[in-house]
PDB file of C-alpha atoms in Angstrom:
ATOM      1  CA  UNK A   1      10.949  10.057  -6.725  1.00 93.00           C
ATOM      2  CA  UNK A   2      11.002   7.355  -4.296  1.00 96.00           C
ATOM      3  CA  UNK A   3       9.083   4.765  -3.010  1.00 98.00           C
ATOM      4  CA  UNK A   4       7.658   3.913   0.323  1.00 98.00           C
ATOM      5  CA  UNK A   5       6.290   0.715   1.362  1.00 98.00           C
ATOM      6  CA  UNK A   6       3.690   0.406   3.419  1.00 98.00           C
ATOM      7  CA  UNK A   7       2.910  -3.413   4.661  1.00 98.00           C
ATOM      8  CA  UNK A   8       0.105  -4.457   6.386  1.00 98.00           C
ATOM      9  CA  UNK A   9      -1.042  -6.901   9.174  1.00 98.00           C
ATOM     10  CA  UNK A  10       2.441  -9.018  10.278  1.00 97.00           C
ATOM     11  CA  UNK A  11       4.225  -7.256   8.014  1.00 97.00           C
ATOM     12  CA  UNK A  12       5.776  -8.298   4.304  1.00 96.00           C
ATOM     13  CA  UNK A  13       8.058 -11.136   5.125  1.00 95.00           C
ATOM     14  CA  UNK A  14      10.975 -12.041   2.736  1.00 97.00           C
ATOM     15  CA  UNK A  15       9.213 -13.144   0.101  1.00 97.00           C
ATOM     16  CA  UNK A  16       6.744 -11.164  -0.123  1.00 98.00           C
ATOM     17  CA  UNK A  17       6.253  -8.754  -3.211  1.00 98.00           C
ATOM     18  CA  UNK A  18       7.112  -5.693  -1.296  1.00 98.00           C
ATOM     19  CA  UNK A  19       9.861  -7.088   0.287  1.00 98.00           C
ATOM     20  CA  UNK A  20      11.273  -7.979  -3.342  1.00 97.00           C
ATOM     21  CA  UNK A  21       9.795  -4.489  -4.472  1.00 97.00           C
ATOM     22  CA  UNK A  22      12.696  -3.237  -2.241  1.00 97.00           C
ATOM     23  CA  UNK A  23      15.368  -5.540  -2.962  1.00 97.00           C
ATOM     24  CA  UNK A  24      15.067  -5.584  -6.865  1.00 97.00           C
ATOM     25  CA  UNK A  25      14.471  -1.605  -7.476  1.00 97.00           C
ATOM     26  CA  UNK A  26      16.638   1.704  -6.771  1.00 97.00           C
ATOM     27  CA  UNK A  27      14.557   4.140  -4.460  1.00 96.00           C
ATOM     28  CA  UNK A  28      12.561   2.173  -1.833  1.00 97.00           C
ATOM     29  CA  UNK A  29      11.597   2.267   1.904  1.00 97.00           C
ATOM     30  CA  UNK A  30       9.518   0.778   4.117  1.00 98.00           C
ATOM     31  CA  UNK A  31       7.392   1.870   6.948  1.00 98.00           C
ATOM     32  CA  UNK A  32       8.043   0.129   9.882  1.00 98.00           C
ATOM     33  CA  UNK A  33       5.538   0.286  12.578  1.00 98.00           C
ATOM     34  CA  UNK A  34       6.137  -0.472  16.295  1.00 97.00           C
ATOM     35  CA  UNK A  35       3.432  -3.143  16.582  1.00 96.00           C
ATOM     36  CA  UNK A  36       2.631  -5.410  13.601  1.00 97.00           C
ATOM     37  CA  UNK A  37       0.560  -7.807  14.862  1.00 97.00           C
ATOM     38  CA  UNK A  38      -2.332  -5.068  16.380  1.00 95.00           C
ATOM     39  CA  UNK A  39      -2.606  -2.497  13.692  1.00 97.00           C
ATOM     40  CA  UNK A  40      -3.883   0.912  15.258  1.00 97.00           C
ATOM     41  CA  UNK A  41      -5.454   3.612  13.626  1.00 97.00           C
ATOM     42  CA  UNK A  42      -3.715   6.425  15.424  1.00 98.00           C
ATOM     43  CA  UNK A  43      -0.640   4.974  15.928  1.00 98.00           C
ATOM     44  CA  UNK A  44      -0.047   3.594  12.157  1.00 98.00           C
ATOM     45  CA  UNK A  45      -1.233   6.815  10.422  1.00 98.00           C
ATOM     46  CA  UNK A  46       1.113   8.119  13.112  1.00 98.00           C
ATOM     47  CA  UNK A  47       4.151   6.242  12.236  1.00 98.00           C
ATOM     48  CA  UNK A  48       3.391   6.671   8.194  1.00 98.00           C
ATOM     49  CA  UNK A  49       3.100  10.710   8.391  1.00 97.00           C
ATOM     50  CA  UNK A  50       6.169  10.702  10.457  1.00 97.00           C
ATOM     51  CA  UNK A  51       8.165   8.659   7.629  1.00 96.00           C
ATOM     52  CA  UNK A  52       6.877  10.654   5.059  1.00 96.00           C
ATOM     53  CA  UNK A  53       7.769  14.002   6.714  1.00 94.00           C
ATOM     54  CA  UNK A  54      11.194  12.906   7.424  1.00 92.00           C
ATOM     55  CA  UNK A  55      11.985  13.569   3.934  1.00 89.00           C
ATOM     56  CA  UNK A  56      12.188  16.016   0.981  1.00 89.00           C
ATOM     57  CA  UNK A  57      11.891  13.823  -1.779  1.00 92.00           C
ATOM     58  CA  UNK A  58       8.576  13.317  -3.646  1.00 95.00           C
ATOM     59  CA  UNK A  59       6.663  10.154  -2.355  1.00 97.00           C
ATOM     60  CA  UNK A  60       4.554   7.180  -3.795  1.00 98.00           C
ATOM     61  CA  UNK A  61       2.880   4.583  -1.464  1.00 98.00           C
ATOM     62  CA  UNK A  62       2.675   1.210  -2.494  1.00 98.00           C
ATOM     63  CA  UNK A  63       0.458  -0.411   0.508  1.00 98.00           C
ATOM     64  CA  UNK A  64      -0.989  -4.017   0.712  1.00 98.00           C
ATOM     65  CA  UNK A  65      -3.510  -4.743   3.135  1.00 98.00           C
ATOM     66  CA  UNK A  66      -3.979  -3.024   5.964  1.00 98.00           C
ATOM     67  CA  UNK A  67      -1.448  -0.738   5.128  1.00 98.00           C
ATOM     68  CA  UNK A  68      -3.283   0.082   1.874  1.00 98.00           C
ATOM     69  CA  UNK A  69      -5.861   1.257   4.198  1.00 98.00           C
ATOM     70  CA  UNK A  70      -3.115   3.214   6.631  1.00 98.00           C
ATOM     71  CA  UNK A  71      -2.171   4.923   3.063  1.00 98.00           C
ATOM     72  CA  UNK A  72      -5.719   5.691   2.604  1.00 98.00           C
ATOM     73  CA  UNK A  73      -6.624   6.920   6.161  1.00 98.00           C
ATOM     74  CA  UNK A  74      -3.311   9.176   5.833  1.00 98.00           C
ATOM     75  CA  UNK A  75      -4.187  10.774   2.670  1.00 98.00           C
ATOM     76  CA  UNK A  76      -7.852  11.572   4.207  1.00 98.00           C
ATOM     77  CA  UNK A  77      -6.008  12.760   7.225  1.00 97.00           C
ATOM     78  CA  UNK A  78      -2.735  14.277   7.191  1.00 95.00           C
ATOM     79  CA  UNK A  79      -1.979  13.885   3.618  1.00 94.00           C
ATOM     80  CA  UNK A  80       1.345  15.694   2.460  1.00 93.00           C
ATOM     81  CA  UNK A  81       1.734  17.748  -0.925  1.00 93.00           C
ATOM     82  CA  UNK A  82       4.968  15.683  -0.800  1.00 94.00           C
ATOM     83  CA  UNK A  83       3.467  12.314  -1.858  1.00 97.00           C
ATOM     84  CA  UNK A  84       1.548  12.521  -5.476  1.00 96.00           C
ATOM     85  CA  UNK A  85       0.112   9.044  -5.976  1.00 98.00           C
ATOM     86  CA  UNK A  86      -0.311   5.837  -3.802  1.00 98.00           C
ATOM     87  CA  UNK A  87      -0.899   2.100  -5.541  1.00 98.00           C
ATOM     88  CA  UNK A  88      -3.434   0.433  -2.417  1.00 98.00           C
ATOM     89  CA  UNK A  89      -3.178  -3.364  -3.409  1.00 98.00           C
ATOM     90  CA  UNK A  90      -5.870  -5.349  -2.004  1.00 98.00           C
ATOM     91  CA  UNK A  91      -7.066  -3.051   1.382  1.00 98.00           C
ATOM     92  CA  UNK A  92      -8.720  -5.095   4.202  1.00 98.00           C
ATOM     93  CA  UNK A  93     -12.244  -4.841   4.776  1.00 98.00           C
ATOM     94  CA  UNK A  94     -11.824  -3.230   8.094  1.00 98.00           C
ATOM     95  CA  UNK A  95     -15.860  -2.988   8.620  1.00 98.00           C
ATOM     96  CA  UNK A  96     -16.762  -6.459   6.683  1.00 97.00           C
ATOM     97  CA  UNK A  97     -18.682  -8.323   9.692  1.00 97.00           C
ATOM     98  CA  UNK A  98     -16.316 -10.949   8.841  1.00 96.00           C
ATOM     99  CA  UNK A  99     -12.947  -8.901   9.219  1.00 97.00           C
ATOM    100  CA  UNK A 100     -10.439 -10.625  11.407  1.00 96.00           C
ATOM    101  CA  UNK A 101     -10.217  -9.450  15.165  1.00 97.00           C
ATOM    102  CA  UNK A 102      -7.295  -8.306  15.154  1.00 97.00           C
ATOM    103  CA  UNK A 103      -7.446  -5.323  12.334  1.00 98.00           C
ATOM    104  CA  UNK A 104     -10.693  -3.517  13.004  1.00 97.00           C
ATOM    105  CA  UNK A 105      -9.058  -0.961  15.601  1.00 96.00           C
ATOM    106  CA  UNK A 106      -8.477   0.713  11.564  1.00 98.00           C
ATOM    107  CA  UNK A 107     -11.953   1.125  10.673  1.00 97.00           C
ATOM    108  CA  UNK A 108     -13.520   3.045  10.175  1.00 98.00           C
ATOM    109  CA  UNK A 109     -12.187   4.018   6.040  1.00 98.00           C
ATOM    110  CA  UNK A 110     -12.118   6.981   4.510  1.00 98.00           C
ATOM    111  CA  UNK A 111     -15.728   8.119   3.744  1.00 97.00           C
ATOM    112  CA  UNK A 112     -14.016  10.703   0.965  1.00 97.00           C
ATOM    113  CA  UNK A 113     -12.130  11.346  -2.144  1.00 98.00           C
ATOM    114  CA  UNK A 114      -8.775  11.285  -1.496  1.00 98.00           C
ATOM    115  CA  UNK A 115      -6.429  14.186  -1.906  1.00 98.00           C
ATOM    116  CA  UNK A 116      -4.393  12.735  -4.027  1.00 97.00           C
ATOM    117  CA  UNK A 117      -3.931  10.351  -7.419  1.00 98.00           C
ATOM    118  CA  UNK A 118      -5.094   6.605  -6.421  1.00 98.00           C
ATOM    119  CA  UNK A 119      -5.171   3.448  -7.749  1.00 98.00           C
ATOM    120  CA  UNK A 120      -7.053  -0.006  -6.313  1.00 98.00           C
ATOM    121  CA  UNK A 121      -6.024  -3.687  -7.592  1.00 98.00           C
ATOM    122  CA  UNK A 122      -8.257  -6.355  -6.186  1.00 98.00           C
ATOM    123  CA  UNK A 123      -9.000  -9.389  -6.869  1.00 98.00           C
ATOM    124  CA  UNK A 124     -12.157 -11.115  -7.662  1.00 98.00           C
ATOM    125  CA  UNK A 125     -12.069 -13.343  -4.876  1.00 98.00           C
ATOM    126  CA  UNK A 126      -9.807 -11.868  -2.065  1.00 98.00           C
ATOM    127  CA  UNK A 127     -11.001 -13.066   1.713  1.00 98.00           C
ATOM    128  CA  UNK A 128     -10.452  -9.575   2.797  1.00 98.00           C
ATOM    129  CA  UNK A 129     -12.030  -7.708   0.625  1.00 98.00           C
ATOM    130  CA  UNK A 130     -15.171  -8.340  -1.847  1.00 98.00           C
ATOM    131  CA  UNK A 131     -14.755  -7.168  -5.004  1.00 98.00           C
ATOM    132  CA  UNK A 132     -18.038  -4.773  -4.720  1.00 98.00           C
ATOM    133  CA  UNK A 133     -16.818  -3.498  -1.979  1.00 98.00           C
ATOM    134  CA  UNK A 134     -13.075  -3.070  -3.522  1.00 98.00           C
ATOM    135  CA  UNK A 135     -15.202  -1.156  -6.517  1.00 98.00           C
ATOM    136  CA  UNK A 136     -17.146   1.236  -4.293  1.00 98.00           C
ATOM    137  CA  UNK A 137     -13.932   2.308  -2.335  1.00 98.00           C
ATOM    138  CA  UNK A 138     -12.361   2.919  -5.378  1.00 98.00           C
ATOM    139  CA  UNK A 139     -15.897   5.472  -6.481  1.00 98.00           C
ATOM    140  CA  UNK A 140     -15.211   6.853  -2.605  1.00 98.00           C
ATOM    141  CA  UNK A 141     -11.706   7.522  -2.670  1.00 98.00           C
ATOM    142  CA  UNK A 142     -12.048   8.580  -6.752  1.00 98.00           C
ATOM    143  CA  UNK A 143      -9.477   5.704  -7.474  1.00 98.00           C
ATOM    144  CA  UNK A 144      -8.657   4.270 -10.702  1.00 98.00           C
ATOM    145  CA  UNK A 145      -9.146   0.457 -10.148  1.00 98.00           C
ATOM    146  CA  UNK A 146      -7.640  -2.712 -11.704  1.00 98.00           C
ATOM    147  CA  UNK A 147      -9.118  -6.469 -10.940  1.00 98.00           C
ATOM    148  CA  UNK A 148      -6.577  -9.204 -11.509  1.00 98.00           C
ATOM    149  CA  UNK A 149      -9.460 -12.414 -11.419  1.00 98.00           C
ATOM    150  CA  UNK A 150      -8.093 -15.424  -8.777  1.00 98.00           C
ATOM    151  CA  UNK A 151      -5.756 -13.454  -7.376  1.00 98.00           C
ATOM    152  CA  UNK A 152      -7.012 -14.161  -3.567  1.00 98.00           C
ATOM    153  CA  UNK A 153      -5.666 -11.420  -1.016  1.00 98.00           C
ATOM    154  CA  UNK A 154      -2.154 -10.895  -3.787  1.00 98.00           C
ATOM    155  CA  UNK A 155       0.239 -12.026  -1.161  1.00 97.00           C
ATOM    156  CA  UNK A 156       2.267 -14.444  -0.716  1.00 97.00           C
ATOM    157  CA  UNK A 157       0.263 -17.824   0.003  1.00 96.00           C
ATOM    158  CA  UNK A 158      -1.525 -16.610  -3.095  1.00 97.00           C
ATOM    159  CA  UNK A 159       0.995 -16.838  -5.315  1.00 95.00           C
ATOM    160  CA  UNK A 160       2.182 -13.187  -4.911  1.00 96.00           C
ATOM    161  CA  UNK A 161       6.023 -13.072  -4.218  1.00 94.00           C
ATOM    162  CA  UNK A 162       8.132 -12.122  -6.516  1.00 93.00           C
ATOM    163  CA  UNK A 163       5.735 -10.567  -8.446  1.00 96.00           C
ATOM    164  CA  UNK A 164       6.762  -8.967 -11.731  1.00 91.00           C
ATOM    165  CA  UNK A 165       3.261  -7.301 -12.230  1.00 97.00           C
ATOM    166  CA  UNK A 166       3.404  -5.008  -9.140  1.00 98.00           C
ATOM    167  CA  UNK A 167       6.579  -3.272 -10.927  1.00 98.00           C
ATOM    168  CA  UNK A 168       4.541  -2.779 -14.428  1.00 98.00           C
ATOM    169  CA  UNK A 169       1.872  -1.620 -12.691  1.00 98.00           C
ATOM    170  CA  UNK A 170       3.684   0.980 -10.029  1.00 98.00           C
ATOM    171  CA  UNK A 171       5.557   2.044 -13.575  1.00 98.00           C
ATOM    172  CA  UNK A 172       1.964   2.786 -15.368  1.00 98.00           C
ATOM    173  CA  UNK A 173       0.269   4.265 -12.468  1.00 98.00           C
ATOM    174  CA  UNK A 174       3.065   6.892 -11.719  1.00 97.00           C
ATOM    175  CA  UNK A 175       4.806   7.864 -15.820  1.00 97.00           C
ATOM    176  CA  UNK A 176       7.640   6.687 -14.439  1.00 96.00           C
ATOM    177  CA  UNK A 177      10.464   3.847 -14.706  1.00 97.00           C
ATOM    178  CA  UNK A 178      11.626   1.789 -11.693  1.00 97.00           C
ATOM    179  CA  UNK A 179      15.352   0.911 -11.914  1.00 97.00           C
ATOM    180  CA  UNK A 180      16.757  -2.182 -10.782  1.00 96.00           C
ATOM    181  CA  UNK A 181      18.854  -1.949  -7.964  1.00 93.00           C
ATOM    182  CA  UNK A 182      23.231  -2.266  -9.017  1.00 86.00           C
ATOM    183  CA  UNK A 183      26.123  -3.564  -6.329  1.00 75.00           C
ATOM    184  CA  UNK A 184      26.497  -0.008  -5.606  1.00 68.00           C
ATOM    185  CA  UNK A 185      23.071   1.050  -4.543  1.00 64.00           C
ATOM    186  CA  UNK A 186      22.941   1.902  -1.091  1.00 55.00           C
ATOM    187  CA  UNK A 187      19.458   1.882   1.308  1.00 50.00           C
TER     188      UNK A 187
END
């Protein structure tokens, strides 16, 4: 199995937990969008679909923020059985009245159960997703949910740079062990 990180709005910088996953553990690749500062529903979903279909490997998606939204949109419209599941961390509520204008281009969110196993990781103080909305999305999408108290948006600025806990979440969800990279690992 390989893992595919799906970053959100403005990409995941060098200190972000997604970047640390890619550099620390073998088997991680990243979806690369053409325009990180202007999420576009059709383009972002198409790029994720292109990335998934460009491999024969079984995949697990690991999204953050608008990347989690993109993964959910892709699953609802283009799902391919090579993707066996998705860990969706702090999905941004792109439909909220106070959503950043730059991310509303990803609306609307899926309104049906997703065709793959998903796990939402949310907090009780995320400025981009209320806990109530996170629980509602988990019910609609058929996702398991995990609430991390006081974690904000689970981003670098919230203290989630080298976030060791995400590896445990992925391992528990997938039932597979992540292996640390060695010097001989190639990307």
